[in-house]
Amino acid sequence: MTSTAAITQRLFGTTPAGDQITEYTLTNAKGSIAKIINFGGVITELHVPDSRGQLADVALGFETLEPYLETSPFFGALIGRVGNRIAKGKFTLEGVDYTLAVNNGVNHLHGGVQGFDKKVWHAEPFDDAQGPGVKLSLLSSDGDQGYPGNLQVEVTYQFTHEDALVVDYRATTDKATPVNLTQHSYFNLTGQGDILNHRMQIFADHITAVDDTQIPTGELMPVAGTPFDFRTPHRIGERINADHEQLRFGLGYDHNYVINQAQYKALTLAARVEEDSSGRVLEVYTQEPGVQFYSGNFLDGSHTGKGKTYHQRTGFCLEPQHHPDSVNKPQFPSVILQPGEQYKTRTVFKFLVK
């Protein structure tokens, strides 16, 4: 065990290829703790206080490396090159047709079979006045999962002394390529049980409606008068089983919300979640145009970790992103990064108590 004032690290496991994976424990001035591994940039644990000052781990995950290698449903992971779905794993860019790995029915999901969640990242811990952090970097080579261009990626996690986990993304490329990075933590603000009584608020007037394979149709569907209206707080379970075609397609909430932004690319409060019994609150700020709200519908009890069994709806995700299938939807904000440009975006997961 080696340590600095606010960072410790330990061997978390070894990949089949022989790469040693390190877990970095970031402890802020309040004593709150974030744990991150350099495999997949995964947040393995996140301990934040309740209204009585008691810490609990509010992130779903595993205590060993092996499940992250094979069976993890993207618990805590960094997602890329392109988060969410691309229809049939195909797109055309600058007159060239590209075919990607298909790993979600007929579609490409979260970067493919060996997306960024399955990569070994180079890690550098750091500590400054804002709090402890770790900088992760990765080269995704030309042709990786079918994508064009050598993409150099840098993601910085910093756990501030105010219990905010700040995620900064940077990327450059030597060839035009789609890029849409996100963070796929599953949260449960009680640390146990289901998330159906969590009160969700999402500052969005529309979702990107999807077809039965969860690919956007191109329609921006107004949330008003539907179970998708979280403009004022509602319990996640309140309308999750309502008779609505979009809920049937996702087996619940698994939809991209189009964030109401006063200014595109400004850091905007996208969502706020409150949990009454603990008093914990999560606010999600992003510069992205959308956020995927996923209510853990496909968790089925087959995953266990940290002494818990992860049944359906024991965690929720809020994944800031560009809209799904943007590479095939010219009416959506572009995800294409050109040589000479820098991909740059920030997300903040801020934990509070009521």
Coordinates of N, CA and C in Angstrom, one line a residue, residues 29 42 70 176 202 222 226 256 281 329:
A29 N -11.6 16.0 2.0 CA -11.4 16.6 3.3 C -12.6 16.2 4.2
V42 N -13.2 2.4 -14.3 CA -14.4 2.1 -13.5 C -14.4 2.7 -12.1
E70 N -15.7 -9.6 -17.8 CA -16.6 -10.4 -18.6 C -18.0 -10.0 -18.6
A176 N -11.1 12.0 -39.2 CA -12.5 12.2 -38.8 C -13.1 11.0 -38.2
I202 N -35.7 15.7 -14.0 CA -34.8 15.9 -15.2 C -35.3 17.1 -15.9
P222 N -42.4 15.3 -26.9 CA -42.6 16.1 -25.7 C -43.0 15.2 -24.5
T226 N -47.0 12.7 -20.2 CA -46.6 11.3 -20.3 C -45.8 10.9 -19.1
N256 N -33.1 8.8 -23.7 CA -32.3 10.0 -23.8 C -33.2 11.2 -23.7
V281 N -28.8 13.5 -1.8 CA -29.2 14.2 -3.0 C -28.1 14.1 -4.0
K329 N -28.1 10.5 -37.7 CA -29.2 11.5 -37.6 C -28.7 12.9 -37.8

